[in-house]
mmCIF file of N, CA and C in Angstrom:
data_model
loop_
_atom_site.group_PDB
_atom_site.id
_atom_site.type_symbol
_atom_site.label_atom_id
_atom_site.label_comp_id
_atom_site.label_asym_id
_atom_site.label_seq_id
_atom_site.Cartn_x
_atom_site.Cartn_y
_atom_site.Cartn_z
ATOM 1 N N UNK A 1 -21.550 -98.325 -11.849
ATOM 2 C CA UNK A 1 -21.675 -98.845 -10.508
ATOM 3 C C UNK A 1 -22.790 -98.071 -9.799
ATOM 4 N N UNK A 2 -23.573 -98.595 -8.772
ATOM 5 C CA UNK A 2 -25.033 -97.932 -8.129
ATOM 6 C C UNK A 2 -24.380 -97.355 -7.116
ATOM 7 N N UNK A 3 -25.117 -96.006 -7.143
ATOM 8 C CA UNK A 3 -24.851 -94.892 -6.463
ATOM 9 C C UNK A 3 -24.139 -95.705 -4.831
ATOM 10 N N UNK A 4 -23.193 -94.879 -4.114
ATOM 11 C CA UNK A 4 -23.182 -95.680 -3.098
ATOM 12 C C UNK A 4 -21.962 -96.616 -2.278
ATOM 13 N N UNK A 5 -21.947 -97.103 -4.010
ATOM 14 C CA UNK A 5 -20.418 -98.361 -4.087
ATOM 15 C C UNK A 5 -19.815 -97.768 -4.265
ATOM 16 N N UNK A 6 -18.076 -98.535 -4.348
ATOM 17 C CA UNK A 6 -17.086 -98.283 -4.638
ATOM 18 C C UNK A 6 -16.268 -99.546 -4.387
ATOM 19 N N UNK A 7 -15.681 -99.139 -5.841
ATOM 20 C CA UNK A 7 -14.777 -100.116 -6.553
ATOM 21 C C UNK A 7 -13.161 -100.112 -5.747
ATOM 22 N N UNK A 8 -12.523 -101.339 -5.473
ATOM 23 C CA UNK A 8 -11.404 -101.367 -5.100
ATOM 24 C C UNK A 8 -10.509 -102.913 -5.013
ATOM 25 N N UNK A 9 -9.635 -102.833 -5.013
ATOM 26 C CA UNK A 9 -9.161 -104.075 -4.188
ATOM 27 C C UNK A 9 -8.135 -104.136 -2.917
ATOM 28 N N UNK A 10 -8.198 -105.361 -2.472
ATOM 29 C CA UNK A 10 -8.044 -105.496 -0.993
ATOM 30 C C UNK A 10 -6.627 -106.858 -1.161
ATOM 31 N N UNK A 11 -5.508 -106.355 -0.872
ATOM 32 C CA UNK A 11 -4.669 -107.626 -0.806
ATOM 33 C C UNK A 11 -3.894 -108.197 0.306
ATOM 34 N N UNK A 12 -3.675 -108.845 0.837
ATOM 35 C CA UNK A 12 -2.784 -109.337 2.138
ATOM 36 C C UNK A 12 -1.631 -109.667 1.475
ATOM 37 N N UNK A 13 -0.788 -108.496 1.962
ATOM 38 C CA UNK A 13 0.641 -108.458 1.815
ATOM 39 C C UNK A 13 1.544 -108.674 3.065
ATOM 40 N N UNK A 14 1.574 -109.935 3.629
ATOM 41 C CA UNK A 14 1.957 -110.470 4.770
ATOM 42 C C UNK A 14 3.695 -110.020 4.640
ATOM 43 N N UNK A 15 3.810 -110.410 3.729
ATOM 44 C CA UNK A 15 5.352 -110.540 3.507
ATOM 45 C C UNK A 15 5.706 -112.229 3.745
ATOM 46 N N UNK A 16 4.760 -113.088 4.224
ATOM 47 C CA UNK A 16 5.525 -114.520 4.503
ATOM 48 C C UNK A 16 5.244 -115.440 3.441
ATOM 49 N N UNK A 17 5.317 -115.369 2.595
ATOM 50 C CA UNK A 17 5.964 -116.035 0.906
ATOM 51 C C UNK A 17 4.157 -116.783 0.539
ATOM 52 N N UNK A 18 3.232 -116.637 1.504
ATOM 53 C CA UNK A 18 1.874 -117.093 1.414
ATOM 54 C C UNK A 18 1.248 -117.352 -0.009
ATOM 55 N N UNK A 19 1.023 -117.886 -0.629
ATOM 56 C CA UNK A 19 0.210 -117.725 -2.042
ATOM 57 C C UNK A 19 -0.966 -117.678 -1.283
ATOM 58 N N UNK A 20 -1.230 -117.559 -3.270
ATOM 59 C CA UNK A 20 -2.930 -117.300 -3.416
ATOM 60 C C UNK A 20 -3.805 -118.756 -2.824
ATOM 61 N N UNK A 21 -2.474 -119.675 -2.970
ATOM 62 C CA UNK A 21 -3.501 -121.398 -2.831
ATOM 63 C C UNK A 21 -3.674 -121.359 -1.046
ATOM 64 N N UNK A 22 -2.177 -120.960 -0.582
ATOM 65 C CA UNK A 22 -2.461 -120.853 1.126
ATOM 66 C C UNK A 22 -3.768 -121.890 2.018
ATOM 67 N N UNK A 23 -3.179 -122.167 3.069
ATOM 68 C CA UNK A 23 -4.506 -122.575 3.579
ATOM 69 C C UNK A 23 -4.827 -121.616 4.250
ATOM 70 N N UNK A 24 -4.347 -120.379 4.683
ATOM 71 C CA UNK A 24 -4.943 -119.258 5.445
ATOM 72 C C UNK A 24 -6.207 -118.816 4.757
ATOM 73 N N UNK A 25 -5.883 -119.373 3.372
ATOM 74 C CA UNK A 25 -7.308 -118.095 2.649
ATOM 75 C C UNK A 25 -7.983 -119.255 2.420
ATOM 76 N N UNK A 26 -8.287 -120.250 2.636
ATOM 77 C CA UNK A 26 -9.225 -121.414 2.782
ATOM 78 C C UNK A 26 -10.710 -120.737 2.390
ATOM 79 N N UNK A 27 -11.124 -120.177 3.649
ATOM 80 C CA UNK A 27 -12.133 -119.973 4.064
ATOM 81 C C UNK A 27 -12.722 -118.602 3.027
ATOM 82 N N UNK A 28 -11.266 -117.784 2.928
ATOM 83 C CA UNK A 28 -12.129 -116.522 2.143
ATOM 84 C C UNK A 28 -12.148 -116.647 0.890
ATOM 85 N N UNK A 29 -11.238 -117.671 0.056
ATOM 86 C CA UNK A 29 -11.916 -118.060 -1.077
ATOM 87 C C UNK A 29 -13.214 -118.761 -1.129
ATOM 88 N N UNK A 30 -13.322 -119.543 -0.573
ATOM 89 C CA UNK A 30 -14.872 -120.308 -0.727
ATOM 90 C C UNK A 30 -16.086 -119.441 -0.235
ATOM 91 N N UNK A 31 -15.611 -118.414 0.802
ATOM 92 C CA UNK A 31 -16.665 -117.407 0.773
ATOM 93 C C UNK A 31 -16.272 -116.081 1.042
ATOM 94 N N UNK A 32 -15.978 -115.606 -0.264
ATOM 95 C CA UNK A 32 -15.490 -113.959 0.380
ATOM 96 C C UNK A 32 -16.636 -113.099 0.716
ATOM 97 N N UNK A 33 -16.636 -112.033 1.069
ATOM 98 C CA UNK A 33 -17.630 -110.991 1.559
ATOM 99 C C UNK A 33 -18.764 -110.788 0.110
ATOM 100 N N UNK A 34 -19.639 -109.992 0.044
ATOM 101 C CA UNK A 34 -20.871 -110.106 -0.627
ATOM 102 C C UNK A 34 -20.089 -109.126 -1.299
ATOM 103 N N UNK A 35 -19.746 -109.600 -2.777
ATOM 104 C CA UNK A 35 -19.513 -108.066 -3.247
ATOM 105 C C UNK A 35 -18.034 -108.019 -3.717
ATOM 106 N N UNK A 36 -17.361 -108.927 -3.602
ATOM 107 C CA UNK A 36 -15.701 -109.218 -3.323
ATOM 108 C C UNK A 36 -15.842 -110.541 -4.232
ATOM 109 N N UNK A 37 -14.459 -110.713 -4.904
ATOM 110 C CA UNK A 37 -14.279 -112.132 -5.960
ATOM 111 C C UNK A 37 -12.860 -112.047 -5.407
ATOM 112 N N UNK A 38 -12.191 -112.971 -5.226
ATOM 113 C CA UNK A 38 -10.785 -113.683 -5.018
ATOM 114 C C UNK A 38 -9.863 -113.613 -6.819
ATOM 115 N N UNK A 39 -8.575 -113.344 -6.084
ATOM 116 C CA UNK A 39 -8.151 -112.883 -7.751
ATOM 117 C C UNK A 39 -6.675 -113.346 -7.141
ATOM 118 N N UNK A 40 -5.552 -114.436 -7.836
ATOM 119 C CA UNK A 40 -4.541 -114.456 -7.884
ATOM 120 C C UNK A 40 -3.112 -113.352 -7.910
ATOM 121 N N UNK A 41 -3.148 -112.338 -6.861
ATOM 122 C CA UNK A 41 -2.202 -111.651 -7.655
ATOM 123 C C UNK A 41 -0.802 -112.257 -6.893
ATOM 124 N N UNK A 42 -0.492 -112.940 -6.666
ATOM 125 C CA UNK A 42 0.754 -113.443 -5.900
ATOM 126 C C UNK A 42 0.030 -114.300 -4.395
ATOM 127 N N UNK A 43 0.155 -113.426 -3.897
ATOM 128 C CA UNK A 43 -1.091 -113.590 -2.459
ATOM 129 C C UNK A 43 -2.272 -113.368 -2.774
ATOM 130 N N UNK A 44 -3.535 -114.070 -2.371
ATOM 131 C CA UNK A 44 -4.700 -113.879 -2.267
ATOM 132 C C UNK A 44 -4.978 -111.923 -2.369
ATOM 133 N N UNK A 45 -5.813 -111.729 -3.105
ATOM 134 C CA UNK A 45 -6.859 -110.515 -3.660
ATOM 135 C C UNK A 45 -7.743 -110.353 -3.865
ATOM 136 N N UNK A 46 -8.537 -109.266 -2.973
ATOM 137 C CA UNK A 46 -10.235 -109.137 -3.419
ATOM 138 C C UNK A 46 -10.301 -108.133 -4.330
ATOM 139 N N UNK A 47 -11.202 -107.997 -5.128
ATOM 140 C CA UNK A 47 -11.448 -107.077 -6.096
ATOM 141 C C UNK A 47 -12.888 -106.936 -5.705
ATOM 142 N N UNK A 48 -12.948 -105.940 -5.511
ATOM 143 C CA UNK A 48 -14.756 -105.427 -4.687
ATOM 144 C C UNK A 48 -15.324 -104.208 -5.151
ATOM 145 N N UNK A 49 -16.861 -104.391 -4.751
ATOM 146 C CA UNK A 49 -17.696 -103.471 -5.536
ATOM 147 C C UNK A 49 -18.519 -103.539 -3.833
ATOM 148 N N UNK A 50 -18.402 -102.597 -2.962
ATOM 149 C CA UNK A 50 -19.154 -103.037 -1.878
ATOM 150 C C UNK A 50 -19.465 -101.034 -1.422
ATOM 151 N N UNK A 51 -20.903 -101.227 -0.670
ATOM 152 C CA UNK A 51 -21.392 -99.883 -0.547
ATOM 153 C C UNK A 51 -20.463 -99.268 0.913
ATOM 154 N N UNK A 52 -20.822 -98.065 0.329
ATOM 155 C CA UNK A 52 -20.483 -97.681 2.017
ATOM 156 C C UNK A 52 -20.394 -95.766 1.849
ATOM 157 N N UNK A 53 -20.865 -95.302 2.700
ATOM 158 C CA UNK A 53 -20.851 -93.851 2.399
ATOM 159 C C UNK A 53 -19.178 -93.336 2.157
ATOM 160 N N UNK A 54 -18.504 -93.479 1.808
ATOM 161 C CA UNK A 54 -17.283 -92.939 1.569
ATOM 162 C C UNK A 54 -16.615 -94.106 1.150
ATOM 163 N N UNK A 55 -15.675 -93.903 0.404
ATOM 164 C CA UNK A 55 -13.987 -95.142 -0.029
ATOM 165 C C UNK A 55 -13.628 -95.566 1.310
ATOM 166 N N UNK A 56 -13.560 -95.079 1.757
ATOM 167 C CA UNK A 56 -13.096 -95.299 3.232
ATOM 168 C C UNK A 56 -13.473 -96.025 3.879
ATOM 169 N N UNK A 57 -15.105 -95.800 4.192
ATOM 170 C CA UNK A 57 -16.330 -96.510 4.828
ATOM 171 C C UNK A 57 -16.199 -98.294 4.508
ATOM 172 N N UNK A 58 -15.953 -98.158 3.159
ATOM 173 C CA UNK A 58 -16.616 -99.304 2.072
ATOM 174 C C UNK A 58 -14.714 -100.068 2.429
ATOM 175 N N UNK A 59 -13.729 -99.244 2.378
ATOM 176 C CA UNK A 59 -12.599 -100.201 2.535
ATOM 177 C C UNK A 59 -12.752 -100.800 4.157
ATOM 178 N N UNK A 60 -13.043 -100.035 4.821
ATOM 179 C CA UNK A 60 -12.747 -100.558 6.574
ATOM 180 C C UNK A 60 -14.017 -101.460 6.825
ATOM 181 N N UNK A 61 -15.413 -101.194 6.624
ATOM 182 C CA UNK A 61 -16.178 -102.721 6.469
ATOM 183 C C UNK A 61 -15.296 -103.580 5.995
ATOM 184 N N UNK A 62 -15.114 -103.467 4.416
ATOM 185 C CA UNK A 62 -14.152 -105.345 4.280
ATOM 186 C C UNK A 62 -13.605 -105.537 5.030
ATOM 187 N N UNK A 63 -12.349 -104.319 5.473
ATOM 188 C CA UNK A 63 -11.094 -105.103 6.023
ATOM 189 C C UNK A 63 -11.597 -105.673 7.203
ATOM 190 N N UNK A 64 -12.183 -105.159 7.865
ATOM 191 C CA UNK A 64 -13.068 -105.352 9.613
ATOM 192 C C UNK A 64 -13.730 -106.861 8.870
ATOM 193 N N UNK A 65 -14.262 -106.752 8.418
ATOM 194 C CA UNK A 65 -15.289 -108.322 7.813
ATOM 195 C C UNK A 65 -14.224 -109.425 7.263
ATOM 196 N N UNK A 66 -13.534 -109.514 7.250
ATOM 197 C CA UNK A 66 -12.439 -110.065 6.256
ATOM 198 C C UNK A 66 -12.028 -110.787 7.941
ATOM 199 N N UNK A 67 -11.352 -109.786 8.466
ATOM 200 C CA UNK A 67 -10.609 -110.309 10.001
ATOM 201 C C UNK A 67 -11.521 -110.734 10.229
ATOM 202 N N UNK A 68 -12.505 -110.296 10.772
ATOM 203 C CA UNK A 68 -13.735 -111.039 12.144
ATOM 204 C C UNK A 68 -13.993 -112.322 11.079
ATOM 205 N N UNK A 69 -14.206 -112.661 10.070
ATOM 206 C CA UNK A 69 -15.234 -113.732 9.551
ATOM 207 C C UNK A 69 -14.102 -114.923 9.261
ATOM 208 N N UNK A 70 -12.505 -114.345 8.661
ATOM 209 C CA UNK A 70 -11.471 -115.106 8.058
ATOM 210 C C UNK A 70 -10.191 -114.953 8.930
ATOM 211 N N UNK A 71 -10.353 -114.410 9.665
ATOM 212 C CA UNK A 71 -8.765 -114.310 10.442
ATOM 213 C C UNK A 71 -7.552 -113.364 9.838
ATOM 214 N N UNK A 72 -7.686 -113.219 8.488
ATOM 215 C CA UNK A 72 -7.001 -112.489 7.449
ATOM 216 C C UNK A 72 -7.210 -110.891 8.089
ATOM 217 N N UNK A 73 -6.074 -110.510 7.764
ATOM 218 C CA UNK A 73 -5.681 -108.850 7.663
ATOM 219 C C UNK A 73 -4.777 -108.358 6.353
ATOM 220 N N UNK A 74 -6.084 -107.693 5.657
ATOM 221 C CA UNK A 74 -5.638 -107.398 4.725
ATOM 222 C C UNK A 74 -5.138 -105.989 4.370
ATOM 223 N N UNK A 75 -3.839 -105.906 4.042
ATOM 224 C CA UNK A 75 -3.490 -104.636 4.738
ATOM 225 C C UNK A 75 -2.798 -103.987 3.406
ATOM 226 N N UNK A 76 -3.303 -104.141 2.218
ATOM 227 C CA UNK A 76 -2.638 -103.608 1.214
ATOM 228 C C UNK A 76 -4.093 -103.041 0.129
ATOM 229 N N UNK A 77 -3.931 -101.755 -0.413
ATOM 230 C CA UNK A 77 -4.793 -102.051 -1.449
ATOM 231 C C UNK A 77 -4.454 -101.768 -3.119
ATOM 232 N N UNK A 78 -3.294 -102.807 -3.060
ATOM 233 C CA UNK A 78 -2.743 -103.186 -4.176
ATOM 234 C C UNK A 78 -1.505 -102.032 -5.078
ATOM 235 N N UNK A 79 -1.686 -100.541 -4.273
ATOM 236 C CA UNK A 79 -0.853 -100.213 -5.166
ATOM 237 C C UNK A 79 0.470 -99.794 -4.843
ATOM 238 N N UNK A 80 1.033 -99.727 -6.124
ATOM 239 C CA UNK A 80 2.234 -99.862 -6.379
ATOM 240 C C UNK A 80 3.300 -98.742 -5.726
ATOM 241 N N UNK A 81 2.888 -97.793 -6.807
ATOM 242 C CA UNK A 81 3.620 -96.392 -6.607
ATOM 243 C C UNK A 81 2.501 -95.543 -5.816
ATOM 244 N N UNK A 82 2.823 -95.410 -4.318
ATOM 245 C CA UNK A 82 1.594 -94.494 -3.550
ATOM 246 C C UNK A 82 2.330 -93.342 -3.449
ATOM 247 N N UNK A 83 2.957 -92.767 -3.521
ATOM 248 C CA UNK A 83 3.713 -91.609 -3.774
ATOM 249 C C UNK A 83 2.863 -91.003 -4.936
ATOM 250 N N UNK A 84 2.739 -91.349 -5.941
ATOM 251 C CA UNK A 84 1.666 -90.548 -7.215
ATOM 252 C C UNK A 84 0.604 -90.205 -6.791
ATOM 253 N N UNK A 85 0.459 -88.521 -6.340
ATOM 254 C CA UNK A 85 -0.445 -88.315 -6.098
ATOM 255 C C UNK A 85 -1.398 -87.286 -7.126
ATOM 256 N N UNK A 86 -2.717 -87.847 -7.814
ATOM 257 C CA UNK A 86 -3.636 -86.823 -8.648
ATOM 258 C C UNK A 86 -4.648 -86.677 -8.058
ATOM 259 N N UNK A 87 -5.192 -87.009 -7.447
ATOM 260 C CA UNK A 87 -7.008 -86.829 -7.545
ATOM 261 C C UNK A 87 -7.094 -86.380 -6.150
ATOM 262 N N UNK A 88 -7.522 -85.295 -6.302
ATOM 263 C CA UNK A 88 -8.240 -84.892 -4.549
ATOM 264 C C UNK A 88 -9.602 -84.743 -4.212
ATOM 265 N N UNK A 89 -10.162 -85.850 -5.083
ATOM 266 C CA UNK A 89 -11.725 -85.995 -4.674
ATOM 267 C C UNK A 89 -11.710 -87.551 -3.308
ATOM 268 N N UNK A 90 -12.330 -86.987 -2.508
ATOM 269 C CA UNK A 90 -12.392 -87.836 -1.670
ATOM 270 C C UNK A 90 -12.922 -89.212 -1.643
ATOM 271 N N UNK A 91 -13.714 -89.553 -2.923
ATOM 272 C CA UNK A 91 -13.388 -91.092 -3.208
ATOM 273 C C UNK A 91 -12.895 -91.324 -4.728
ATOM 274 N N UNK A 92 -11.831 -90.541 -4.636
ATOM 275 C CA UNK A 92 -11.048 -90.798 -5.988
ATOM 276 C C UNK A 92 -9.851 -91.588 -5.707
ATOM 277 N N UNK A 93 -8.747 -91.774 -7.081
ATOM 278 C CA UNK A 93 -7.853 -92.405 -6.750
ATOM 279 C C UNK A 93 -7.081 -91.991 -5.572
ATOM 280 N N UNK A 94 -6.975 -90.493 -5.241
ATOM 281 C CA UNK A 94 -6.575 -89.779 -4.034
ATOM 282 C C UNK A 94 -6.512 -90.565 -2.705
ATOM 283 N N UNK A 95 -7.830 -90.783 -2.594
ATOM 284 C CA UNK A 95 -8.125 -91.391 -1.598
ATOM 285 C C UNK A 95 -7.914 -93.009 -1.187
ATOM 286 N N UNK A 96 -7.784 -93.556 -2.366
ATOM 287 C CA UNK A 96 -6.886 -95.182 -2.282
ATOM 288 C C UNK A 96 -5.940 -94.978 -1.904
ATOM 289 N N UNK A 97 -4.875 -93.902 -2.644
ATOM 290 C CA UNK A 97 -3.782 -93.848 -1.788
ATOM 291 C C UNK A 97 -3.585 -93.297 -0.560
ATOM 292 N N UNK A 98 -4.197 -92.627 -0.221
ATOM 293 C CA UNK A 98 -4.518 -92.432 1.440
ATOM 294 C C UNK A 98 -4.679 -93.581 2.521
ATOM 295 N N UNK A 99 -5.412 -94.892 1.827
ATOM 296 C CA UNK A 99 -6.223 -95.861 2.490
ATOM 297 C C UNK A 99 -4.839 -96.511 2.112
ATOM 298 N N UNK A 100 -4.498 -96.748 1.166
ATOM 299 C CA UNK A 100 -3.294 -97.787 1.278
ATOM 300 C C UNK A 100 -1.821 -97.570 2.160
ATOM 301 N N UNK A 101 -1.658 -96.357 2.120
ATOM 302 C CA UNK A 101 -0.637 -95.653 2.973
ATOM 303 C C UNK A 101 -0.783 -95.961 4.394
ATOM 304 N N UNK A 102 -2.153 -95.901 5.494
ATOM 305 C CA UNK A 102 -2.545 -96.222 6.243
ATOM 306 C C UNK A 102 -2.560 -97.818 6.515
ATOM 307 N N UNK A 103 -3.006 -98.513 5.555
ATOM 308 C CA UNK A 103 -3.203 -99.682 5.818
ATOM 309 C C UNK A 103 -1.585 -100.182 6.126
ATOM 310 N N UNK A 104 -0.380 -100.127 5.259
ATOM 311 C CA UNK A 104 0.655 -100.019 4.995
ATOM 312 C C UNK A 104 1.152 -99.853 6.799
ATOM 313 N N UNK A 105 1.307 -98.383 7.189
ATOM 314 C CA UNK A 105 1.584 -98.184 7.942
ATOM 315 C C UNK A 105 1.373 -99.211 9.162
ATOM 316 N N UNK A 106 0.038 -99.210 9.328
ATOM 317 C CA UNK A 106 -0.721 -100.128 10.460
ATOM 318 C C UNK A 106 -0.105 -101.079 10.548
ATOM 319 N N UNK A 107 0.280 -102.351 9.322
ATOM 320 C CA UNK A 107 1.090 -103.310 9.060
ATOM 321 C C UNK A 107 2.325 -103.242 9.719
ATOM 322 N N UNK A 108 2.699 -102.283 9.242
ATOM 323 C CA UNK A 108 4.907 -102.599 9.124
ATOM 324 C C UNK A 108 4.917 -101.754 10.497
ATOM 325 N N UNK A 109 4.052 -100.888 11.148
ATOM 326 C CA UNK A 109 4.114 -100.775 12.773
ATOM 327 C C UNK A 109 4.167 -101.894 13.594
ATOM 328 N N UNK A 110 2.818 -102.633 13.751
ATOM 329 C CA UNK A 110 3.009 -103.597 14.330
ATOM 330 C C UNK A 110 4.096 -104.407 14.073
ATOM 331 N N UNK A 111 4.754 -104.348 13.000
ATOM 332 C CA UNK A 111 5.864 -105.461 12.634
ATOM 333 C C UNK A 111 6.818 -105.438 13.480
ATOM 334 N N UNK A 112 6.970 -103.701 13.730
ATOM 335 C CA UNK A 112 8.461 -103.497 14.728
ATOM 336 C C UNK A 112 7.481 -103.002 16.091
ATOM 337 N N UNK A 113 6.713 -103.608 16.475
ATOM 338 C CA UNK A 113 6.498 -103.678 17.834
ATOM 339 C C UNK A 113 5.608 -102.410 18.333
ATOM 340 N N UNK A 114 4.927 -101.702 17.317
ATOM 341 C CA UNK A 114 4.216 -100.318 17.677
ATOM 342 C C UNK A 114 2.489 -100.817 17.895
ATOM 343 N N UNK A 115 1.682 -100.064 18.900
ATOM 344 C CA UNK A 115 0.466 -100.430 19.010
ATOM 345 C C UNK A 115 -0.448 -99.650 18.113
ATOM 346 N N UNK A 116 -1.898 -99.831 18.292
ATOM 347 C CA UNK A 116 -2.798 -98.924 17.916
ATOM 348 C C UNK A 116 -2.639 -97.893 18.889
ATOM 349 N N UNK A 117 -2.343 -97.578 20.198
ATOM 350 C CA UNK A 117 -2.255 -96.078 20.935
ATOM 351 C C UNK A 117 -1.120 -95.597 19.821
ATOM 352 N N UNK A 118 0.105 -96.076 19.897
ATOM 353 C CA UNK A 118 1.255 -95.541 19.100
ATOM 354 C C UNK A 118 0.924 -95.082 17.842
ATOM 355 N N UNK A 119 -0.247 -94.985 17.181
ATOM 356 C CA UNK A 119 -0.503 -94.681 15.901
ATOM 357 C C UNK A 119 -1.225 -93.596 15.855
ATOM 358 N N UNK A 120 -2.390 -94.093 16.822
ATOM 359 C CA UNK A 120 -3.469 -93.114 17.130
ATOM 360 C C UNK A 120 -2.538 -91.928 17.702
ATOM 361 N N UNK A 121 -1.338 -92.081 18.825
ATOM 362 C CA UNK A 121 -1.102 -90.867 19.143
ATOM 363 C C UNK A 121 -0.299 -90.097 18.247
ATOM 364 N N UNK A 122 0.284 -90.893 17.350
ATOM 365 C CA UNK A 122 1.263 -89.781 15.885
ATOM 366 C C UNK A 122 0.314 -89.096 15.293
ATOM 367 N N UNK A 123 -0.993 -90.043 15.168
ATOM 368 C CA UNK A 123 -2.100 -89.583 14.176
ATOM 369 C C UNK A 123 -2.177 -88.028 14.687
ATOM 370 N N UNK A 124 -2.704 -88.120 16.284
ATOM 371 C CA UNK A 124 -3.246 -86.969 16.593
ATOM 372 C C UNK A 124 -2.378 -86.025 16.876
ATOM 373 N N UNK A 125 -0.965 -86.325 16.502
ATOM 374 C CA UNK A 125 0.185 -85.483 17.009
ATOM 375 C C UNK A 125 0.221 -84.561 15.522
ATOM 376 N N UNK A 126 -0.485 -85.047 14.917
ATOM 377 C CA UNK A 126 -0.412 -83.829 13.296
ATOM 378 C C UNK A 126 -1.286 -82.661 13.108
ATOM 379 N N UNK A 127 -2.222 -83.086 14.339
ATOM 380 C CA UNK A 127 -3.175 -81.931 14.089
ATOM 381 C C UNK A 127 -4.371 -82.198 13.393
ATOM 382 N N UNK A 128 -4.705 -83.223 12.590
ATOM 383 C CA UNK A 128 -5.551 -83.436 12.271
ATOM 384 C C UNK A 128 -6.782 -83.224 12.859
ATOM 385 N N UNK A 129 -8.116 -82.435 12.000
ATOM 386 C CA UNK A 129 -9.200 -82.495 12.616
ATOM 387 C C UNK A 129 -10.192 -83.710 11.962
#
């Protein structure tokens, strides 16, 4: 892969029984983002090769491009067991599970009624720099 990219996938795990055929994903199958292919895994899935200075960088463009262009929020990045944690390189597998944990969160907050302040302020309630 050219210096830059990073490999991942992107799934909308709504929870509302949606397939891959859906008419929600109408639009992002016939044109997903530059860099992204549509993949059946139950619900609609991107599998992407897209640049961005960090895993991070390169996941929050899609997801941000995905909403603004498709309406979709894709809030999963596919894995399973995020509890397994190996890699502490910052765009290693480490770091998917970081991004998926987050994405996760963001999701099943809003579900029970929590905002972006409510997140942002736990966030910053850890200390994080």
């Amino acid at each position: 892969m050219p210096a830059g990219f990073h490999r991942f996938a992107l799934v909308d795990d709504a929870f509302d029984g949606v397939g891959f055929g859906g008419a929600r994903y109408a639009s992002l199958r016939e044109d997903p983002p530059v860099g992204c292919v549509p993949v059946d895994w139950g619900p609609l899935a991107l599998k992407c090769e897209r640049p961005g200075a960090t895993l991070w960088d390169a996941i929050a463009d899609t997801v941000s491009e995905v909403r603004r262009e498709h309406g979709v929020v894709m809030n999963s990045l596919g894995i399973e067991k995020a509890d397994e944690w190996f890699d502490a390189r910052k765009d290693g597998y480490g770091a998917e599970i970081a991004a998926q944990l987050l994405l996760m969160a963001a999701q099943r907050a809003a579900l029970l009624g929590y905002g972006r302040q409510d997140l942002i302020r736990l966030l910053e309630a850890t200390g994080i720099e």
